[in-house]
Tab-separated table of C-alpha atoms and ligand atoms in Angstrom:
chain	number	residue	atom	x	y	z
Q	1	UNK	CA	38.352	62.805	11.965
Q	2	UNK	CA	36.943	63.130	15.275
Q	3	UNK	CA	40.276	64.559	16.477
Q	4	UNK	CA	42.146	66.109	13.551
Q	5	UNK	CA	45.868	67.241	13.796
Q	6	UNK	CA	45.312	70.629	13.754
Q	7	UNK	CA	42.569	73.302	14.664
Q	8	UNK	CA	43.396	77.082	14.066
Q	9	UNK	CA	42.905	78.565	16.904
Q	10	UNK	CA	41.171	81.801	17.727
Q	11	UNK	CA	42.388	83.801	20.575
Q	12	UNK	CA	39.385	86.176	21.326
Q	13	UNK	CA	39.969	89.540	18.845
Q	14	UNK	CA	40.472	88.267	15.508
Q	15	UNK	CA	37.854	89.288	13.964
Q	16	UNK	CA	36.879	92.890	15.546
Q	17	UNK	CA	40.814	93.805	14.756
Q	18	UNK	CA	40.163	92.710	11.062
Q	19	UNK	CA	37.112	94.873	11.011
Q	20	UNK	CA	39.566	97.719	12.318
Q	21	UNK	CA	42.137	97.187	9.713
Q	22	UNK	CA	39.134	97.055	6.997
Q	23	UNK	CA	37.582	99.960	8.009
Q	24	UNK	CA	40.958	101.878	8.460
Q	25	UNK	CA	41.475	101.833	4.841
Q	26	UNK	CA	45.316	101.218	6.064
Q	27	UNK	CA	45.147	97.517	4.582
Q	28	UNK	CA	48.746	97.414	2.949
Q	29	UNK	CA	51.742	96.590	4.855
Q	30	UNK	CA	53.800	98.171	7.479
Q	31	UNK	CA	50.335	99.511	8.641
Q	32	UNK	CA	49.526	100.460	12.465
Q	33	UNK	CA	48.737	96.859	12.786
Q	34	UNK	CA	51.845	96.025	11.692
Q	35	UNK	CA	53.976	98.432	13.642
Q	36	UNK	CA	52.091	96.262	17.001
Q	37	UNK	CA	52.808	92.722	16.028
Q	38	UNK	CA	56.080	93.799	15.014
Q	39	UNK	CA	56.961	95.317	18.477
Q	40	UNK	CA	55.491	91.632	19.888
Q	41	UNK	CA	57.323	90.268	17.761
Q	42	UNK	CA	60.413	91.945	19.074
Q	43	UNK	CA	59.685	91.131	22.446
Q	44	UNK	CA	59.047	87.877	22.232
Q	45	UNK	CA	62.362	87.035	20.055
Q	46	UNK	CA	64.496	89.748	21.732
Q	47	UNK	CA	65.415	90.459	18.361
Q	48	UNK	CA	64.086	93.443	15.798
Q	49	UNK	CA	61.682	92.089	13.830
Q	50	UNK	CA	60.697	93.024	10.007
Q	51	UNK	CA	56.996	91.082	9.422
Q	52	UNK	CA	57.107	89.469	6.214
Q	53	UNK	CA	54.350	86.894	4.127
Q	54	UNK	CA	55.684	84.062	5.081
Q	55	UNK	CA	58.800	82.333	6.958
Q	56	UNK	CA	59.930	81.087	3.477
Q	57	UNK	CA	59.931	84.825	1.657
Q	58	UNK	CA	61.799	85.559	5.314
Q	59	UNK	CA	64.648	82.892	4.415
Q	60	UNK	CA	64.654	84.070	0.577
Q	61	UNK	CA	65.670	87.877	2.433
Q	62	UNK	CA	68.682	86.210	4.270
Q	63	UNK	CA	69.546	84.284	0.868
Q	64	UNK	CA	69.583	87.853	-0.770
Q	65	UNK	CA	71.165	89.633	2.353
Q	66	UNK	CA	74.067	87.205	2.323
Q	67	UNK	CA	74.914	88.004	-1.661
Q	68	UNK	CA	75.041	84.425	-2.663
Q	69	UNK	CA	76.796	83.099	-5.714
Q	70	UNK	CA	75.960	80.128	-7.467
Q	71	UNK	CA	78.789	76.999	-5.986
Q	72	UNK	CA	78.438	79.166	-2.716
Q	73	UNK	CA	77.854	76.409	-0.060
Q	74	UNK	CA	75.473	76.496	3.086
Q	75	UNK	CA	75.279	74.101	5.693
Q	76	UNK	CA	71.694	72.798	6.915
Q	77	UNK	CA	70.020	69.910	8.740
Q	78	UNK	CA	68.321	67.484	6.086
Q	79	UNK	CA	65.681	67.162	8.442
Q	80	UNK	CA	63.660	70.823	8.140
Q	81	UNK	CA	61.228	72.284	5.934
Q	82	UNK	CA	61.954	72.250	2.114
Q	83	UNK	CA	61.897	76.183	2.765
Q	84	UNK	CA	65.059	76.047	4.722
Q	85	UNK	CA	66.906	74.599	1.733
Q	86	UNK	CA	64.599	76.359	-1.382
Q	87	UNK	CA	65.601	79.660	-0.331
Q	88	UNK	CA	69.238	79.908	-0.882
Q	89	UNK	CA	68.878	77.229	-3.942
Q	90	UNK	CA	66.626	79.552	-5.622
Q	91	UNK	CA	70.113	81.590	-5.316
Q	92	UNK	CA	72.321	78.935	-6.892
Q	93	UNK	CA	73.863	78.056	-3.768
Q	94	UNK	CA	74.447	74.229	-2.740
Q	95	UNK	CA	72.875	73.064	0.489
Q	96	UNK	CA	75.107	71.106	2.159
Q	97	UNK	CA	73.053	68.951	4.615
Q	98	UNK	CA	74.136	67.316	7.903
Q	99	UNK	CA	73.145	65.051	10.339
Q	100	UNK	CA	71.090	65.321	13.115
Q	101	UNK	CA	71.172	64.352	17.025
Q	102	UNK	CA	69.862	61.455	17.807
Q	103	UNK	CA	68.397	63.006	21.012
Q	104	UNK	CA	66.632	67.023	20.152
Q	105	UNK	CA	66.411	65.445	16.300
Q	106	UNK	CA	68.331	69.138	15.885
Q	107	UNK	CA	71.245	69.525	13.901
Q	108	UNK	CA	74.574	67.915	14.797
Q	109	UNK	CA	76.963	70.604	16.123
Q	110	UNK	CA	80.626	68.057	15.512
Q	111	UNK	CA	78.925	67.347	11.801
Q	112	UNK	CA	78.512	71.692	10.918
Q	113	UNK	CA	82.321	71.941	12.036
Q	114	UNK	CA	83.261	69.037	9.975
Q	115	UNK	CA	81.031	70.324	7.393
Q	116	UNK	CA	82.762	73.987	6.574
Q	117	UNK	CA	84.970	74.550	3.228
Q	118	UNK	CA	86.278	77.704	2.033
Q	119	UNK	CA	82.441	78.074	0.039
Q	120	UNK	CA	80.765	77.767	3.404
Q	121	UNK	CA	78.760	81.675	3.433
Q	122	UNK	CA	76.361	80.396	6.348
Q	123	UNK	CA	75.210	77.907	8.416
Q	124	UNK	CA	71.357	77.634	8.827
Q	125	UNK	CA	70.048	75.696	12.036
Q	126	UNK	CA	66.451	74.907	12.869
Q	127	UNK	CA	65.422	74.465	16.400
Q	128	UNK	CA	63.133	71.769	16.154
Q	129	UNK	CA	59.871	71.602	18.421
Q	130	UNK	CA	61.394	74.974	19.526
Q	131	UNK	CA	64.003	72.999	21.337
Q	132	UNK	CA	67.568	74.620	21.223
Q	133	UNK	CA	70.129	74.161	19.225
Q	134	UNK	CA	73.615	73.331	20.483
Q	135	UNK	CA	74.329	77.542	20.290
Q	136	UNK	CA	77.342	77.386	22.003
Q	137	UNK	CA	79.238	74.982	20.195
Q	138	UNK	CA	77.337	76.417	16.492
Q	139	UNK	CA	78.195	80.015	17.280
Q	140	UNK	CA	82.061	78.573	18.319
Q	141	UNK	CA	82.430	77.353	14.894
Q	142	UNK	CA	81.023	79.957	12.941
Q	143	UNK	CA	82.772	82.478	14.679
Q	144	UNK	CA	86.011	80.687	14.118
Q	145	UNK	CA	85.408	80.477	10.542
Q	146	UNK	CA	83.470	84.155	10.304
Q	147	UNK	CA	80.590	82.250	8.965
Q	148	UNK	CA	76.861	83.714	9.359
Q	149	UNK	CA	74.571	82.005	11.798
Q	150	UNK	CA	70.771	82.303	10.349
Q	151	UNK	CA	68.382	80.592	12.565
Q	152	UNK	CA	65.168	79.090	11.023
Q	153	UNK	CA	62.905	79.915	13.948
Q	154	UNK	CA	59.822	78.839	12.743
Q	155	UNK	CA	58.663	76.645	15.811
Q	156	UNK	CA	60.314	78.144	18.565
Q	157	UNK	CA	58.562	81.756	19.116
Q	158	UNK	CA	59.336	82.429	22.967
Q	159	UNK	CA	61.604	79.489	23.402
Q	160	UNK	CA	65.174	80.019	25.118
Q	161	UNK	CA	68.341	78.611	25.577
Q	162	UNK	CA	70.011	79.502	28.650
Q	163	UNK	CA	67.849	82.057	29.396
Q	164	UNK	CA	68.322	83.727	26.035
Q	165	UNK	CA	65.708	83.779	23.334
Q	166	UNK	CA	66.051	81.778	20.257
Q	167	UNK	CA	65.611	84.396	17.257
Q	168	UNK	CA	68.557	86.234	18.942
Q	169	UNK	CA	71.681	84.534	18.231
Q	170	UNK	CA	72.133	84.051	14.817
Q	171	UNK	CA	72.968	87.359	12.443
Q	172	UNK	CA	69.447	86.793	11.023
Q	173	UNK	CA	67.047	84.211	12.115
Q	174	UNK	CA	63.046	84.178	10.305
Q	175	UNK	CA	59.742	83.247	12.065
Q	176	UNK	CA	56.467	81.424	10.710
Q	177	UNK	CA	52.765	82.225	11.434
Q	178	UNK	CA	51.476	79.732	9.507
Q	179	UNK	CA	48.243	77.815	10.154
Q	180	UNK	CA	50.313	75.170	11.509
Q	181	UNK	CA	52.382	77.095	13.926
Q	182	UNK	CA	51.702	78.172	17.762
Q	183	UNK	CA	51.029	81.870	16.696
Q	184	UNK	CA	49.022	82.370	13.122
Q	185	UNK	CA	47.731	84.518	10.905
Q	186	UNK	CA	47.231	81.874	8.075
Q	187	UNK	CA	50.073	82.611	6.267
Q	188	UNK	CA	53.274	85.090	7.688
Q	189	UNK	CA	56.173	85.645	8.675
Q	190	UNK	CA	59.152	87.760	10.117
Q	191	UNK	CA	62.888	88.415	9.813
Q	192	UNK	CA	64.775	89.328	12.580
Q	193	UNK	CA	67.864	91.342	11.787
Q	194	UNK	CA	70.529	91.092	15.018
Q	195	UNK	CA	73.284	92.180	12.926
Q	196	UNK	CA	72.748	95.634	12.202
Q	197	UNK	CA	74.370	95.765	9.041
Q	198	UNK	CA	71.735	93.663	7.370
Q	199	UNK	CA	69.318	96.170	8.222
Q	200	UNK	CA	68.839	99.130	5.926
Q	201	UNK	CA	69.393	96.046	2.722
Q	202	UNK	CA	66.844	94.098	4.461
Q	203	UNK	CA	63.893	96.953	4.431
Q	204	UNK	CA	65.134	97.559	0.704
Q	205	UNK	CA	64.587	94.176	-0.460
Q	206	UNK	CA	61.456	93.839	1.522
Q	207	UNK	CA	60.143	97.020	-0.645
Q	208	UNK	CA	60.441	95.286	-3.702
Q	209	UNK	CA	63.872	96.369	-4.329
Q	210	UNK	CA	62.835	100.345	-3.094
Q	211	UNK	CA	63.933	102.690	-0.525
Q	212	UNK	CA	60.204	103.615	0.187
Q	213	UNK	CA	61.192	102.806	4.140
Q	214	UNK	CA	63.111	105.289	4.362
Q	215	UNK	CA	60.617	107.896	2.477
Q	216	UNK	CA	57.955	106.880	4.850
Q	217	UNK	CA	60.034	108.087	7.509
Q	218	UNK	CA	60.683	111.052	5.678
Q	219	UNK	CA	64.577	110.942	5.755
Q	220	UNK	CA	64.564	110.700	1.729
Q	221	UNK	CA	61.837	113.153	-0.655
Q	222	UNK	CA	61.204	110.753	-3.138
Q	223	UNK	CA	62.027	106.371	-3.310
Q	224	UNK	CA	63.622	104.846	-6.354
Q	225	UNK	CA	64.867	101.133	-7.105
Q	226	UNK	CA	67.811	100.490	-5.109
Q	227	UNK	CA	68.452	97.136	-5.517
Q	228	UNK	CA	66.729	93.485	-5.821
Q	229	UNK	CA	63.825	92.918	-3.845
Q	230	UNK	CA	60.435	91.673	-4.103
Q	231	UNK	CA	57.212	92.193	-2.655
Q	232	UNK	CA	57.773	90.633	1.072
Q	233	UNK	CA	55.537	92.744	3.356
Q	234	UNK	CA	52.568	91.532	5.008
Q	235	UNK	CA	49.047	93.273	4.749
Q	236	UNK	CA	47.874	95.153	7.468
Q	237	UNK	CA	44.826	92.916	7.628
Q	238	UNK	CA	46.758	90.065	8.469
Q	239	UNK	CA	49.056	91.848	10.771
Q	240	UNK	CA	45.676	92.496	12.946
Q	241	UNK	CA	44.589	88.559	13.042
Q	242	UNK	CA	48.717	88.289	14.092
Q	243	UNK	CA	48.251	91.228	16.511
Q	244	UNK	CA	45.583	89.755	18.426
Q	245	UNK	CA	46.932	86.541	18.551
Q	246	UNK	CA	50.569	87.739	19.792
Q	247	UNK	CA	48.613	89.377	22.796
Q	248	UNK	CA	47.270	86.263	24.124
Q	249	UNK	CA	50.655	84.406	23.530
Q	250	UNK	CA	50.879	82.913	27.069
Q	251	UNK	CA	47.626	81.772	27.070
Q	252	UNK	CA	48.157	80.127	23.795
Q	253	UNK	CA	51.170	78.814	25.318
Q	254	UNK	CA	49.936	78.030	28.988
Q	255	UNK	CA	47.142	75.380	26.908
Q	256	UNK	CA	50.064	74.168	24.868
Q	257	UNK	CA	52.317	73.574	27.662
Q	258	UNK	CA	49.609	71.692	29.423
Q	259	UNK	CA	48.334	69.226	26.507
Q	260	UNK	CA	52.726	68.833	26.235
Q	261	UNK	CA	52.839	68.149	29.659
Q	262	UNK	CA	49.949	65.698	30.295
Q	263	UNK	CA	51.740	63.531	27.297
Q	264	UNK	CA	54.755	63.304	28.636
Q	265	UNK	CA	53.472	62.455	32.023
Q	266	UNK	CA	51.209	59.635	30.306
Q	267	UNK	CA	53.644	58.220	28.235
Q	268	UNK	CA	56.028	57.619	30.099
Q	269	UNK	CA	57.683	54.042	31.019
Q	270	UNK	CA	56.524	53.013	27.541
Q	271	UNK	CA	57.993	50.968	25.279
Q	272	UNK	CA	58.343	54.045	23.148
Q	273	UNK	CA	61.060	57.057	22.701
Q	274	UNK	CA	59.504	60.679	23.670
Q	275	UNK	CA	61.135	63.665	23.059
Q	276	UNK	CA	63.646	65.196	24.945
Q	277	UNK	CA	64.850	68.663	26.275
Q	278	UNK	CA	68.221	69.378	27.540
Q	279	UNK	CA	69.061	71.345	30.584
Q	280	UNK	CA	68.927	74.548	29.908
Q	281	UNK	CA	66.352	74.845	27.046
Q	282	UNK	CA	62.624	76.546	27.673
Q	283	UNK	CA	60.695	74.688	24.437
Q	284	UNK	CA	57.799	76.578	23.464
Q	285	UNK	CA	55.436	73.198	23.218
Q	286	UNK	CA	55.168	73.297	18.909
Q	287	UNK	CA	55.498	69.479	18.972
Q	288	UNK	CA	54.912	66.128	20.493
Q	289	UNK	CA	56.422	63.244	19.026
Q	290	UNK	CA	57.119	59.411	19.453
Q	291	UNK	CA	59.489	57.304	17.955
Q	292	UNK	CA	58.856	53.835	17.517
Q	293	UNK	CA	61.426	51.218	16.592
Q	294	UNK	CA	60.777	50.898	12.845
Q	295	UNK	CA	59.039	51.882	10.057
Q	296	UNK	CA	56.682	48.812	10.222
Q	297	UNK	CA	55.929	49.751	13.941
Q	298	UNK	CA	55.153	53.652	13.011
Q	299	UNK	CA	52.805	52.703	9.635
Q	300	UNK	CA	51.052	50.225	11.941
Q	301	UNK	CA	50.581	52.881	15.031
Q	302	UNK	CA	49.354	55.429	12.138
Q	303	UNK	CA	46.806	53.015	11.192
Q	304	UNK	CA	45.356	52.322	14.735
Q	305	UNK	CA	45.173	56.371	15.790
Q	306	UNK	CA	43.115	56.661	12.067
Q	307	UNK	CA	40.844	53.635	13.178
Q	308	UNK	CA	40.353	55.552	16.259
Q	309	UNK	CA	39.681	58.606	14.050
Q	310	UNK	CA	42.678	60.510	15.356
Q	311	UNK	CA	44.614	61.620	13.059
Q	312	UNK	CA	48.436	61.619	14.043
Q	313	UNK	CA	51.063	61.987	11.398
Q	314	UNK	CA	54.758	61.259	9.947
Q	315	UNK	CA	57.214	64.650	9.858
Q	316	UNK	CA	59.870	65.884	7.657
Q	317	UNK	CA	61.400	63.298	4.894
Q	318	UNK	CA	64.866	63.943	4.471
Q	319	UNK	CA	66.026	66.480	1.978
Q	320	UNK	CA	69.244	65.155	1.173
Q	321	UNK	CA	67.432	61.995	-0.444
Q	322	UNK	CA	64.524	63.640	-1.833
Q	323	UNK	CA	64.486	64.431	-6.058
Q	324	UNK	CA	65.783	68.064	-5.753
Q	325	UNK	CA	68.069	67.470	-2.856
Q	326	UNK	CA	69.872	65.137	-4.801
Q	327	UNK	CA	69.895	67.537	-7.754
Q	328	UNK	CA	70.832	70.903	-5.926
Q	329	UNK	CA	72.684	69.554	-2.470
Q	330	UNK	CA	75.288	67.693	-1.150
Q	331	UNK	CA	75.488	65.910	1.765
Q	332	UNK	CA	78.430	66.358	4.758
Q	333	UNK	CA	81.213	63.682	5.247
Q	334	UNK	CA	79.102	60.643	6.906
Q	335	UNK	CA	76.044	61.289	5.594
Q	336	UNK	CA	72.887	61.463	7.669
Q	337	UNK	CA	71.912	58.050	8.763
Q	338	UNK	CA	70.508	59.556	11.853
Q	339	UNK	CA	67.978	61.501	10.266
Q	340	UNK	CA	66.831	58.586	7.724
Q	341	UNK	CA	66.414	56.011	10.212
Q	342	UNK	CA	64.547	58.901	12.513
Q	343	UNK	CA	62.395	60.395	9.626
Q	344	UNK	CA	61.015	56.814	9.170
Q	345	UNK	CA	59.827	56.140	12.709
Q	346	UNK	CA	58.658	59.461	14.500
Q	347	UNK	CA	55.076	60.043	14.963
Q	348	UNK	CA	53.442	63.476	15.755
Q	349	UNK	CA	50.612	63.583	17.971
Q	350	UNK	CA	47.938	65.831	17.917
Q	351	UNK	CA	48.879	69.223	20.055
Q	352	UNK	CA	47.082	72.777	19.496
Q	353	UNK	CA	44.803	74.663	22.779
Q	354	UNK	CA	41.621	73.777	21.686
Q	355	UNK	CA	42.223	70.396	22.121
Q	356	UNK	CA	39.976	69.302	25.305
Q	357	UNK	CA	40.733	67.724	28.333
Q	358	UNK	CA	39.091	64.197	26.785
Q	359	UNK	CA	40.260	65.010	23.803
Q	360	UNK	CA	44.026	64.459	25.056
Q	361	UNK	CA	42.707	61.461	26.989
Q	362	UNK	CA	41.781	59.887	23.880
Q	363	UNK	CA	44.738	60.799	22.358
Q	364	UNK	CA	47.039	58.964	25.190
Q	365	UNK	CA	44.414	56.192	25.605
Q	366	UNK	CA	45.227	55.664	21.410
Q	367	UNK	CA	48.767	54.815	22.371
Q	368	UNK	CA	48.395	52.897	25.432
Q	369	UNK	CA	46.167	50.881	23.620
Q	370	UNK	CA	48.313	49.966	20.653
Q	371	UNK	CA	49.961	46.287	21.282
Q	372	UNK	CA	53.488	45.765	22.358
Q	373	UNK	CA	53.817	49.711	23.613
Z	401	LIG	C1	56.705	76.123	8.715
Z	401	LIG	C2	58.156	76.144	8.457
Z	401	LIG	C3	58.722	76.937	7.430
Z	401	LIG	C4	57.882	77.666	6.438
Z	401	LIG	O1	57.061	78.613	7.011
Z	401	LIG	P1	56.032	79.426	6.074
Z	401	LIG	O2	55.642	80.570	6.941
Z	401	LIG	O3	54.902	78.481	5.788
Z	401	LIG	O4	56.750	79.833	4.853
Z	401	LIG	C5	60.087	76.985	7.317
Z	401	LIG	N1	60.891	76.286	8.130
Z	401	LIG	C6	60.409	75.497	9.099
Z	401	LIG	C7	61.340	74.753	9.997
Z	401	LIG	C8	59.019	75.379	9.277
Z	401	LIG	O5	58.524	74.567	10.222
């Protein structure tokens, strides 16, 4: 492909951190490395974050933090990662998906409401693109019922709603550095812990079940198995790639913002449905997408960007009707129409910082070019 969906990207100090971290000899986790992508982390999410190997390991923590019990019941979009759903199924709890918005393609605030039974122990939302959530109305109804907020934050590092970073509002809410995702060290993670009573569980289960947190910072003499856990921390040689790329975050972003920007400027007054970001809500530029009127009209624009040898691409199929989302979950009252009939037609367009000026051009000049747009 002459323009592929994604290129990692290399923000300057990779490489002579990873040398660091090699030569250290520190190359476990919760190394220095780790202690300074952490505190970025932190920052960033306005949150306390614990770095972990991967997003999904991060949403297996709140699975364990929350004590599920098999029948326990927690309510999800359909439209998300299989991760979202895996991690508290792996538990023998029951996702019980909902609907999306038509609009942010984020989870339907009136269908979690309508959603909660006495078995609801949390309600998971996913801020997709990075674009916010309804938080208000969520953290309403989860107060109301004393329900647990997690927030799958895995596109929407930096991102705010109302002025208020997303990471921050749920009780726990997990990050991603995967290849794929604005900030990467291959494969990562994080959990952020904003209710303080998750914490000292959280750094157990991280250390495979251990108290050896607490030994390393000397307030016990010796660590024993405490509890469940498994091995969740991230080396210290991929905490430096994560470091260095954390301390370019707004130019990664600024590039991001711009190839986001320069679509949305070019597409518009096309026949075609681009994505949309409510008052309010600072997206941190993960994703661009179309939607096209069918599935007919989104195979057929897929095949003109690969004649063109760009390579655009189809997102999330819905969980709800997928083999072990029938077999594990349930859906809410209604269903999700919106999120069958949207999974079907959105198209995601090329969007990392090393794409070049004609690069996007060719990108834009791809859609204007496809007939009846
Ligand atoms: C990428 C992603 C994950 C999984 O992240 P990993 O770090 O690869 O485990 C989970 N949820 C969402 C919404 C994602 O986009």
């Amino acid at each position: 492909m002459r323009i592929p969906f994604n290129r990692p990207y290399l923000a300057g100090r990779e490489l002579e951190y990873l040398a660091e971290a090699a030569s250290s000899g520190l190359t476990s986790g919760d190394g220095p490395f780790t202690r300074r992508a952490t505190a970025l982390v932190g920052r960033l999410a306005g949150s306390s974050a614990l770095l972990t190997t991967s997003c999904t390991h991060a949403l297996e923590i709140t699975a364990l933090l929350l004590e599920l019990r098999p029948g326990d019941e927690v309510i999800m979009p359909s439209f998300t990662f299989v991760s979202t759903a895996n991690a508290y199924v792996l538990r023998g709890a029951v996702p019980v998906f909902v609907d999306i918005r038509p609009d942010t393609l984020n989870i339907d605030e009136r269908a979690v409401e309508a959603a909660v039974t006495p078995r609801t122990k949390a309600i998971v939302v996913v801020h997709y693109g990075g674009v916010a959530c309804e938080m208000d109305a969520i953290m309403k109804v989860a107060r109301h019922h004393r329900i647990p907020v997690i927030e799958d934050n895995a596109h929407g590092l930096g991102a705010t709603y109302q002025d208020r970073p997303l990471g921050s509002f749920g009780a726990l809410a997990t990050q991603s550095f995967h290849a794929t995702k604005n900030v990467s060290c291959g494969e990562g993670g994080a959990l952020l812990i904003n209710d303080e009573r998750f914490r000292e569980r959280a750094e157990i289960l991280r250390e495979k079940g251990t108290d050896r947190s607490r030994f390393f910072r000397g307030q016990v003499d010796k660590y024993r198995w405490m509890d469940l856990g498994s091995s969740y921390l991230l080396s210290d040689l991929l905490a430096a790639a994560l470091t260095a790329q954390l301390e370019e975050f707004e130019i990664i972003q600024q590039r991001r913002y711009e190839v986001w920007q320069t679509y949305h400027a070019a597409l518009a007054g096309l026949d075609v449905v681009r994505p949309s970001v409510p008052a309010g809500s600072d997206h941190p530029a993960h994703l661009y997408y179309l939607l096209l009127p069918d599935l007919q009209r989104r195979e057929a624009l897929l095949r003109h960007f690969a004649e063109r040898d760009v390579q655009a691409t189809f997102h999330y199929q819905p969980l709800h009707s997928a083999p072990a989302g029938r077999r594990y979950g349930r859906t809410g009252l209604g269903g999700c129409p919106v999120t069958e009939d949207v999974a079907d037609r959105l198209v995601r367009l090329p969007l990392y910082p090393a794409l070049s000026d004609a690069e996007v051009d060719a990108v834009v000049d791809a859609v204007r070019t496809f007939p009846g747009i």
